[in-house]
Short mmCIF file of C-alpha atoms in Angstrom, two decimals:
data_model
loop_
_atom_site.label_atom_id
_atom_site.label_comp_id
_atom_site.label_asym_id
_atom_site.label_seq_id
_atom_site.Cartn_x
_atom_site.Cartn_y
_atom_site.Cartn_z
CA MET A 1 -10.84 -23.53 -10.08
CA VAL A 2 -10.22 -26.52 -7.84
CA VAL A 3 -12.40 -26.59 -4.71
CA THR A 4 -12.00 -29.12 -1.89
CA ASN A 5 -12.92 -29.32 1.77
CA ASN A 6 -9.38 -28.71 2.99
CA PRO A 7 -8.84 -28.23 6.74
CA GLU A 8 -6.99 -24.91 6.42
CA THR A 9 -9.20 -22.66 4.32
CA ILE A 10 -8.81 -18.90 4.52
CA LEU A 11 -11.53 -16.52 3.38
CA ILE A 12 -10.03 -13.21 2.22
CA VAL A 13 -12.17 -10.19 1.36
CA LEU A 14 -10.24 -7.39 -0.35
CA PRO A 15 -11.18 -4.05 -1.94
CA VAL A 16 -8.69 -4.51 -4.82
CA PRO A 17 -10.94 -4.79 -7.90
CA LEU A 18 -11.11 -7.58 -10.40
CA TYR A 19 -11.58 -6.37 -14.00
CA SER A 20 -14.00 -8.27 -16.22
CA VAL A 21 -13.06 -8.08 -19.90
CA ASP A 22 -15.44 -10.10 -22.09
CA GLY A 23 -15.98 -12.48 -19.18
CA THR A 24 -12.30 -12.94 -18.36
CA LEU A 25 -11.16 -11.69 -14.96
CA PHE A 26 -7.94 -9.71 -14.65
CA TYR A 27 -6.20 -8.93 -11.36
CA ASP A 28 -3.42 -6.58 -10.30
CA THR A 29 0.00 -8.21 -10.78
CA GLN A 30 1.21 -7.46 -7.26
CA ALA A 31 -2.07 -8.70 -5.80
CA CYS A 32 -1.51 -11.91 -7.77
CA ASN A 33 1.82 -12.28 -6.01
CA GLY A 34 0.04 -11.86 -2.68
CA LEU A 35 -2.46 -14.53 -3.67
CA ARG A 36 0.40 -16.87 -4.57
CA LEU A 37 1.82 -16.43 -1.08
CA TRP A 38 -1.54 -16.98 0.61
CA LEU A 39 -1.82 -20.24 -1.33
CA GLU A 40 1.62 -21.24 -0.05
CA ASN A 41 0.54 -20.67 3.55
CA PHE A 42 -2.99 -22.13 3.44
CA ASP A 43 -4.41 -25.26 1.86
CA ARG A 44 -7.26 -23.42 0.20
CA VAL A 45 -8.11 -19.76 -0.45
CA ILE A 46 -11.56 -18.28 -0.96
CA LEU A 47 -11.03 -14.84 -2.49
CA CYS A 48 -13.68 -12.13 -2.68
CA ASN A 49 -13.15 -8.87 -4.60
CA PRO A 50 -15.46 -6.34 -6.25
CA VAL A 51 -15.65 -6.56 -10.05
CA LEU A 52 -15.43 -3.71 -12.54
CA THR A 53 -16.27 -4.10 -16.23
CA ALA A 54 -13.56 -2.93 -18.64
CA SER A 55 -13.12 -2.96 -22.42
CA THR A 56 -9.42 -3.88 -22.21
CA PRO A 57 -7.27 -5.26 -19.39
CA PRO A 58 -5.69 -2.46 -17.36
CA GLU A 59 -1.92 -2.24 -17.33
CA SER A 60 -0.16 -4.39 -14.73
CA THR A 61 -2.96 -6.97 -14.52
CA ARG A 62 -3.07 -10.68 -15.33
CA ASP A 63 -5.71 -13.27 -16.16
CA ILE A 64 -6.29 -14.61 -12.65
CA VAL A 65 -8.11 -17.78 -13.69
CA ALA A 66 -5.37 -18.80 -16.14
CA MET A 67 -2.62 -17.94 -13.66
CA PHE A 68 -4.11 -20.01 -10.84
CA LYS A 69 -5.93 -22.70 -12.85
CA ASP A 70 -4.25 -25.53 -10.91
CA ALA A 71 -4.46 -23.85 -7.49
CA ASN A 72 -6.90 -24.64 -4.72
CA LEU A 73 -8.61 -21.29 -5.19
CA ASP A 74 -12.30 -20.49 -4.96
CA LEU A 75 -12.84 -17.11 -6.61
CA ARG A 76 -16.05 -15.33 -5.59
CA PRO A 77 -16.54 -11.94 -7.30
CA LEU A 78 -18.52 -9.30 -5.44
CA PRO A 79 -20.46 -6.31 -6.82
CA THR A 80 -19.22 -2.76 -6.63
CA ALA A 81 -21.44 -0.52 -4.51
CA TRP A 82 -19.75 2.82 -3.95
CA THR A 83 -22.84 4.95 -3.38
CA PRO A 84 -25.45 4.69 -0.61
CA VAL A 85 -28.18 3.64 -3.04
CA GLU A 86 -26.04 0.95 -4.72
CA PHE A 87 -24.88 -0.34 -1.37
CA ALA A 88 -28.43 -0.63 0.01
CA ARG A 89 -29.60 -2.43 -3.14
CA LYS A 90 -26.73 -4.94 -3.27
CA LEU A 91 -26.28 -5.55 0.45
CA PRO A 92 -28.86 -8.35 1.00
CA ALA A 93 -27.51 -10.74 -1.66
CA THR A 94 -23.86 -10.00 -0.87
CA ARG A 95 -24.46 -10.42 2.85
CA ALA A 96 -26.02 -13.85 2.23
CA LEU A 97 -23.05 -14.94 0.09
CA LEU A 98 -20.50 -13.73 2.65
CA ARG A 99 -22.32 -15.48 5.49
CA THR A 100 -22.15 -18.78 3.56
CA LEU A 101 -18.46 -18.36 2.77
CA ILE A 102 -17.60 -17.47 6.37
CA ARG A 103 -19.09 -20.78 7.48
CA GLN A 104 -16.99 -22.68 4.91
CA ALA A 105 -13.65 -21.21 6.04
CA THR A 106 -11.44 -22.09 8.98
CA HIS A 107 -9.59 -18.75 8.95
CA LEU A 108 -10.82 -15.26 8.16
CA GLN A 109 -9.05 -12.08 7.06
CA PHE A 110 -10.96 -9.00 5.98
CA ALA A 111 -9.45 -5.82 4.54
CA ILE A 112 -11.46 -2.77 5.51
CA GLY A 113 -11.50 0.81 4.28
CA GLY A 114 -14.16 3.20 3.12
CA LEU A 115 -17.85 3.08 3.82
CA TRP A 116 -20.19 2.30 0.92
CA GLY A 117 -19.32 -1.03 -0.63
CA ASP A 118 -16.88 -1.94 2.12
CA TRP A 119 -17.52 -5.67 1.93
CA GLY A 120 -14.63 -6.42 4.28
CA ALA A 121 -16.40 -4.49 7.03
CA VAL A 122 -19.68 -6.24 6.26
CA ALA A 123 -17.95 -9.64 6.43
CA ALA A 124 -16.29 -8.74 9.73
CA ILE A 125 -19.63 -7.82 11.30
CA LEU A 126 -21.21 -11.04 10.04
CA ALA A 127 -18.31 -13.09 11.44
CA ALA A 128 -18.58 -11.39 14.83
CA ASN A 129 -22.33 -12.01 14.90
CA ASP A 130 -21.60 -15.68 14.15
CA GLY A 131 -19.06 -15.91 16.99
CA ARG A 132 -16.13 -16.34 14.58
CA LYS A 133 -12.61 -15.07 15.19
CA ALA A 134 -11.44 -12.86 12.33
CA ALA A 135 -8.37 -10.78 11.53
CA ILE A 136 -8.79 -7.25 10.20
CA TRP A 137 -6.18 -6.00 7.75
CA THR A 138 -5.50 -2.44 6.59
CA ASP A 139 -2.56 -0.54 5.16
CA ARG A 140 -3.82 3.00 5.57
CA VAL A 141 -6.25 5.01 7.66
CA GLU A 142 -8.89 5.33 4.97
CA SER A 143 -11.03 7.83 6.89
CA ASN A 144 -8.01 10.11 7.27
CA VAL A 145 -7.39 9.94 3.52
CA MET A 146 -11.07 10.65 2.88
CA ARG A 147 -10.98 13.74 5.13
CA PHE A 148 -7.87 15.01 3.38
CA GLN A 149 -9.43 14.53 -0.04
CA ALA A 150 -12.69 16.20 1.04
CA ALA A 151 -10.77 19.47 1.31
CA GLU A 152 -10.43 19.48 -2.50
CA TYR A 153 -14.15 20.23 -2.77
CA SER A 154 -16.43 23.01 -1.60
CA GLY A 155 -20.04 23.48 -0.57
CA ALA A 156 -22.35 20.48 -0.48
CA ARG A 157 -19.79 18.12 -2.02
CA ARG A 158 -17.26 18.94 0.66
CA ALA A 159 -19.87 18.53 3.39
CA TYR A 160 -20.97 15.15 2.00
CA ARG A 161 -17.40 13.85 1.81
CA THR A 162 -16.56 15.14 5.28
CA VAL A 163 -19.59 13.42 6.78
CA THR A 164 -18.78 10.23 4.85
CA ALA A 165 -15.22 10.30 6.23
CA TRP A 166 -16.60 10.68 9.77
CA LEU A 167 -18.97 7.75 9.27
CA ALA A 168 -16.14 5.68 7.79
CA SER A 169 -14.01 6.36 10.88
CA ARG A 170 -16.83 5.22 13.14
CA LEU A 171 -17.25 2.04 11.08
CA GLU A 172 -13.51 1.29 11.09
CA HIS A 173 -13.21 1.40 14.86
CA TYR A 174 -16.49 -0.47 15.41
CA VAL A 175 -15.35 -3.33 13.17
CA ILE A 176 -11.88 -3.47 14.71
CA ARG A 177 -13.31 -3.56 18.25
CA ARG A 178 -15.57 -6.49 17.37
CA SER A 179 -12.85 -8.52 15.60
CA SER A 180 -10.38 -10.80 17.33
CA MET A 181 -7.19 -9.47 15.75
CA GLY A 182 -5.90 -6.39 13.96
CA LEU A 183 -3.12 -6.68 11.37
CA PHE A 184 -1.98 -3.14 10.68
CA HIS A 185 0.58 -2.49 7.96
CA GLY A 186 3.00 0.17 9.10
CA MET A 187 3.21 2.21 12.26
CA ASP A 188 0.88 4.97 11.01
CA THR A 189 -2.05 2.56 10.79
CA TYR A 190 -0.97 0.67 13.90
CA ARG A 191 -0.94 3.83 16.02
CA ALA A 192 -4.34 4.88 14.67
CA TYR A 193 -6.11 1.56 15.17
CA ALA A 194 -4.31 -0.42 17.89
CA PRO A 195 -6.24 1.19 20.79
CA SER A 196 -9.47 -0.22 19.32
CA SER A 197 -8.13 -3.75 18.76
CA ARG A 198 -8.26 -6.70 21.14
CA SER A 199 -5.01 -8.04 19.67
CA ALA A 200 -3.12 -5.52 17.55
CA HIS A 201 -0.07 -6.48 15.50
CA LEU A 202 2.32 -4.37 13.47
CA VAL A 203 2.83 -6.11 10.13
CA HIS A 204 4.18 -5.21 6.70
CA ASN A 205 3.13 -5.71 3.11
CA ILE A 206 5.57 -6.04 0.22
CA HIS A 207 5.61 -7.93 -3.07
CA LEU A 208 9.34 -8.23 -3.65
CA GLY A 209 11.39 -11.32 -2.90
CA PRO A 210 15.04 -11.80 -1.89
CA GLU A 211 16.19 -11.02 -5.43
CA ALA A 212 15.08 -7.40 -4.91
CA ARG A 213 17.75 -6.79 -2.28
CA ILE A 214 20.62 -4.74 -3.61
CA SER A 215 23.65 -6.96 -4.19
CA ALA A 216 26.83 -6.51 -2.17
CA ASP A 217 28.72 -5.41 -5.31
CA ASP A 218 26.05 -2.87 -6.32
CA LEU A 219 25.91 -1.48 -2.78
CA ALA A 220 29.71 -1.17 -2.65
CA ALA A 221 29.73 0.66 -6.00
CA LYS A 222 26.98 2.96 -4.79
CA MET A 223 28.85 3.77 -1.58
CA ALA A 224 32.02 4.50 -3.56
CA ARG A 225 30.48 7.29 -5.63
CA GLY A 226 32.38 10.55 -5.31
CA PRO A 227 30.89 13.62 -3.64
CA ASP A 228 31.25 16.04 -6.56
CA ARG A 229 28.50 14.84 -8.84
CA THR A 230 24.83 15.17 -9.65
CA VAL A 231 22.64 13.75 -6.89
CA ARG A 232 20.03 11.31 -8.15
CA ILE A 233 16.65 11.68 -6.45
CA VAL A 234 13.67 9.42 -7.06
CA TYR A 235 10.05 8.87 -6.06
CA ALA A 236 7.49 6.31 -7.27
CA GLY A 237 3.76 6.50 -6.67
CA ARG A 238 0.53 8.16 -7.75
CA VAL A 239 0.89 11.81 -8.73
CA HIS A 240 -1.66 12.99 -6.20
CA ARG A 241 -2.11 15.60 -3.50
CA ASP A 242 -2.01 12.77 -0.93
CA LYS A 243 1.61 12.19 -1.91
CA GLY A 244 2.58 15.85 -1.52
CA VAL A 245 3.49 16.37 -5.16
CA SER A 246 3.57 20.17 -4.89
CA ASP A 247 5.80 20.01 -1.79
CA TRP A 248 8.10 17.60 -3.63
CA ILE A 249 8.61 20.08 -6.46
CA ASP A 250 9.02 22.99 -4.03
CA THR A 251 11.74 21.09 -2.15
CA LEU A 252 13.63 20.39 -5.36
CA ALA A 253 13.27 24.01 -6.46
CA LEU A 254 14.90 25.11 -3.21
CA LEU A 255 17.79 22.73 -3.84
CA ALA A 256 18.19 24.09 -7.36
CA ASP A 257 18.22 27.66 -5.98
CA ARG A 258 21.08 26.59 -3.72
CA LYS A 259 23.02 25.45 -6.80
CA ILE A 260 22.94 21.81 -5.71
CA PRO A 261 23.18 19.62 -8.82
CA ILE A 262 20.17 17.29 -8.83
CA GLU A 263 18.47 14.90 -11.21
CA ALA A 264 15.02 14.07 -9.84
CA THR A 265 12.51 11.63 -11.35
CA TRP A 266 8.96 10.82 -10.26
CA TYR A 267 7.66 7.50 -11.61
CA GLY A 268 3.89 7.13 -11.70
CA ASP A 269 0.63 8.40 -13.13
CA GLY A 270 -2.19 10.22 -11.39
CA PRO A 271 -4.63 13.13 -11.44
CA GLU A 272 -1.97 15.76 -10.70
CA LEU A 273 0.44 14.71 -13.47
CA ALA A 274 -0.40 17.60 -15.82
CA PHE A 275 -0.27 20.08 -12.92
CA ALA A 276 3.15 18.76 -11.87
CA ARG A 277 4.62 18.99 -15.35
CA ASP A 278 3.24 22.52 -15.77
CA LYS A 279 4.71 23.61 -12.45
CA VAL A 280 8.13 22.22 -13.34
CA ARG A 281 7.98 24.03 -16.69
CA ASP A 282 6.93 27.30 -15.03
CA LEU A 283 9.93 27.02 -12.71
CA ALA A 284 12.22 26.34 -15.70
CA LEU A 285 13.43 23.13 -14.06
CA GLU A 286 12.74 20.63 -16.86
CA SER A 287 16.41 19.69 -16.99
CA ALA A 288 16.44 18.76 -13.29
CA ILE A 289 12.95 17.35 -12.58
CA ARG A 290 11.04 14.80 -14.64
CA PHE A 291 7.59 13.28 -14.27
CA VAL A 292 7.82 10.29 -16.58
CA GLY A 293 4.35 8.83 -16.01
CA SER A 294 3.50 5.17 -15.51
CA VAL A 295 6.27 2.56 -15.67
CA ASN A 296 4.95 -1.00 -15.73
CA ASP A 297 8.29 -2.75 -16.06
CA ARG A 298 9.12 -3.68 -12.47
CA ASP A 299 12.78 -4.39 -13.29
CA THR A 300 13.20 -0.92 -14.80
CA LEU A 301 11.69 0.68 -11.73
CA MET A 302 13.84 -1.27 -9.30
CA ARG A 303 16.98 -0.37 -11.28
CA ALA A 304 15.98 3.27 -10.91
CA PHE A 305 15.61 2.76 -7.16
CA ARG A 306 19.04 1.14 -6.89
CA ASP A 307 20.68 3.85 -9.01
CA ALA A 308 19.22 6.66 -6.90
CA ASP A 309 21.02 8.37 -4.04
CA ILE A 310 17.89 9.55 -2.20
CA PHE A 311 14.25 8.50 -2.15
CA LEU A 312 12.46 11.80 -1.47
CA PHE A 313 8.86 11.74 -0.20
CA CYS A 314 6.27 14.21 1.10
CA HIS A 315 3.34 12.04 2.17
CA LYS A 316 0.37 13.94 3.55
CA THR A 317 -1.93 11.19 4.88
CA LEU A 318 -1.72 8.25 7.30
CA GLU A 319 -0.81 5.32 5.10
CA SER A 320 1.96 2.80 4.58
CA PRO A 321 3.23 3.03 0.99
CA ARG A 322 5.28 0.03 -0.12
CA CYS A 323 7.60 2.33 -2.06
CA LEU A 324 9.52 3.18 1.13
CA ILE A 325 10.29 -0.50 1.71
CA GLU A 326 11.25 -0.90 -1.95
CA ALA A 327 13.70 1.98 -1.60
CA LEU A 328 15.30 0.46 1.49
CA LEU A 329 15.65 -2.91 -0.23
CA SER A 330 17.47 -1.02 -2.98
CA GLY A 331 19.95 0.54 -0.56
CA THR A 332 18.44 3.97 -1.15
CA PRO A 333 17.88 6.07 1.99
CA ILE A 334 14.40 7.46 2.53
CA VAL A 335 14.35 11.22 3.17
CA GLY A 336 11.02 12.87 3.79
CA TYR A 337 8.20 13.91 6.08
CA ASP A 338 8.22 12.35 9.51
CA SER A 339 5.44 10.03 10.68
CA PRO A 340 5.35 6.78 12.68
CA TYR A 341 5.53 4.55 9.56
CA PRO A 342 8.87 5.66 8.08
CA ARG A 343 10.27 6.23 11.57
CA ASP A 344 9.62 2.59 12.43
CA LEU A 345 11.08 1.32 9.15
CA ILE A 346 14.49 2.89 9.86
CA GLN A 347 14.63 2.68 13.63
CA ALA A 348 17.09 -0.24 13.65
CA HIS A 349 19.86 1.21 11.47
CA GLY A 350 18.87 4.77 10.56
CA GLY A 351 18.56 4.32 6.80
CA GLY A 352 17.04 7.73 6.21
CA VAL A 353 16.34 11.23 7.51
CA LEU A 354 12.90 12.47 8.58
CA VAL A 355 11.79 16.06 9.09
CA ALA A 356 8.74 18.18 9.85
CA GLY A 357 6.26 18.31 6.98
CA GLU A 358 7.32 21.36 4.99
CA PRO A 359 9.64 21.87 2.01
CA VAL A 360 12.24 24.15 3.63
CA ALA A 361 12.98 21.59 6.35
CA LEU A 362 13.21 18.85 3.74
CA ALA A 363 15.52 20.88 1.50
CA ASP A 364 17.70 21.65 4.54
CA ALA A 365 17.94 17.93 5.32
CA VAL A 366 18.99 17.04 1.79
CA THR A 367 21.51 19.89 1.77
CA GLY A 368 22.96 18.68 5.06
CA ILE A 369 23.37 15.15 3.72
CA ILE A 370 25.09 16.28 0.54
CA GLU A 371 27.48 18.62 2.35
CA GLN A 372 28.90 15.71 4.36
CA PRO A 373 31.15 13.68 2.00
CA ARG A 374 30.53 10.26 3.57
CA ARG A 375 26.94 10.76 4.70
CA LEU A 376 25.27 9.39 1.57
CA ALA A 377 27.42 6.25 1.68
CA GLU A 378 26.61 5.66 5.35
CA LEU A 379 22.90 6.14 4.71
CA ALA A 380 22.94 3.75 1.73
CA GLU A 381 24.49 1.00 3.85
CA ALA A 382 22.03 1.63 6.68
CA ALA A 383 19.08 1.61 4.25
CA ALA A 384 20.09 -1.78 2.87
CA ARG A 385 20.29 -3.18 6.39
CA ASP A 386 16.88 -1.74 7.33
CA GLY A 387 15.30 -3.19 4.19
CA HIS A 388 16.91 -6.63 4.39
CA PRO A 389 14.18 -8.46 6.37
CA LEU A 390 11.26 -6.87 4.51
CA ILE A 391 10.64 -9.37 1.71
CA ASP A 392 7.36 -10.88 0.59
CA GLU A 393 7.81 -14.46 1.81
CA GLU A 394 8.73 -13.33 5.31
CA VAL A 395 5.97 -10.77 5.78
CA PHE A 396 3.22 -13.03 4.39
CA ARG A 397 4.39 -15.92 6.55
CA HIS A 398 4.27 -13.61 9.57
CA ARG A 399 0.70 -12.56 8.80
CA SER A 400 -0.36 -16.14 8.07
CA ASP A 401 1.07 -17.40 11.36
CA LEU A 402 -0.78 -14.68 13.24
CA ILE A 403 -4.05 -15.58 11.53
CA LYS A 404 -3.50 -19.28 12.27
CA SER A 405 -2.97 -18.46 15.94
CA LEU A 406 -6.68 -17.68 16.15
CA LEU A 407 -8.56 -20.83 17.09
CA ALA A 408 -10.28 -22.35 14.07
CA PRO A 409 -13.70 -23.93 14.61
CA SER A 410 -14.97 -26.90 12.64
CA VAL A 411 -16.00 -25.98 9.14
CA ALA A 412 -19.72 -25.92 8.65
CA ALA A 413 -21.24 -27.71 5.73
CA ALA A 414 -21.60 -25.55 2.66
#
């Protein structure tokens, strides 16, 4: 790694883990793209992430040192500390490291979320104590997700997770209040956190460039599809209760009961994958609904998005999944449960339909779209227009410019 005393140095603390395999560090492919864009917008990047030990590199990761060997990147791994005991034991040394790095950087961005081992929150508190101006970044309301997931448990485990979610919420708002700027990905997170922020900004996060936009020819062909055909429905994400997997299947079952020809595919792995496949089999809908598991070929996934007529979603928690933006870039209308995030994404051109969070309403919406011969074509065109500005270079430049707008003090000696 090349390290210099460059005038524009950003310290970034993220929860995305690094994976250590025989001493080599591997990093999520999309996170690598984000790092590339940070390096384009700042002279030097100091990157801090927790490290997990693995026997083999996880899918969709890359050797971060080899990938950025010529970049002005200072990589500083942090420990994982996801229990109270671990966190208390590892806090003193990690706090000392973060304090040193904060004083080396001209610009600060900390991603927060969680409670134990939330090094972004620790860094934000240290920066505030040092009189430094820092930006807080988040793409979901982690405490809301934690409360939702606590309901999966019972007894003492449920009580512990509920209390932890409450403490996490208190920490989130405390950190945001003490920081100079809030960068909140998507309207769900913006609405939740903006009241606590001195300077709140709605931003977006995506790792697809201009080439991901559906071409004019492909969009025209999509809009020209005839009405009497099988409707292609898609979703991509973790197969998890957070994503409303059971509601998704129930919605499709209602459409099948109405004799609407559908071909629905969910791309992604997760803890509810076996449950989902069993439920589809029990409903005798294997010919109409598929859960194909993980797909690591990004081109294959984006082709599936472009080929689809509808991106159907049933999200249950306050978060800002990138998959909705990816669908819009593909000219595929988003149809699903209403919340501020998707509502904001399609407010300009109406590239989707949003309903109350229950399967009957969602099935009614899909039925209404299909029964209008030109409606799918109109929605596809609107979706492409809504997605057009949401590419990686633009959104990272926007965030970088906001961070740079905070006054940068002189860099202290290391």
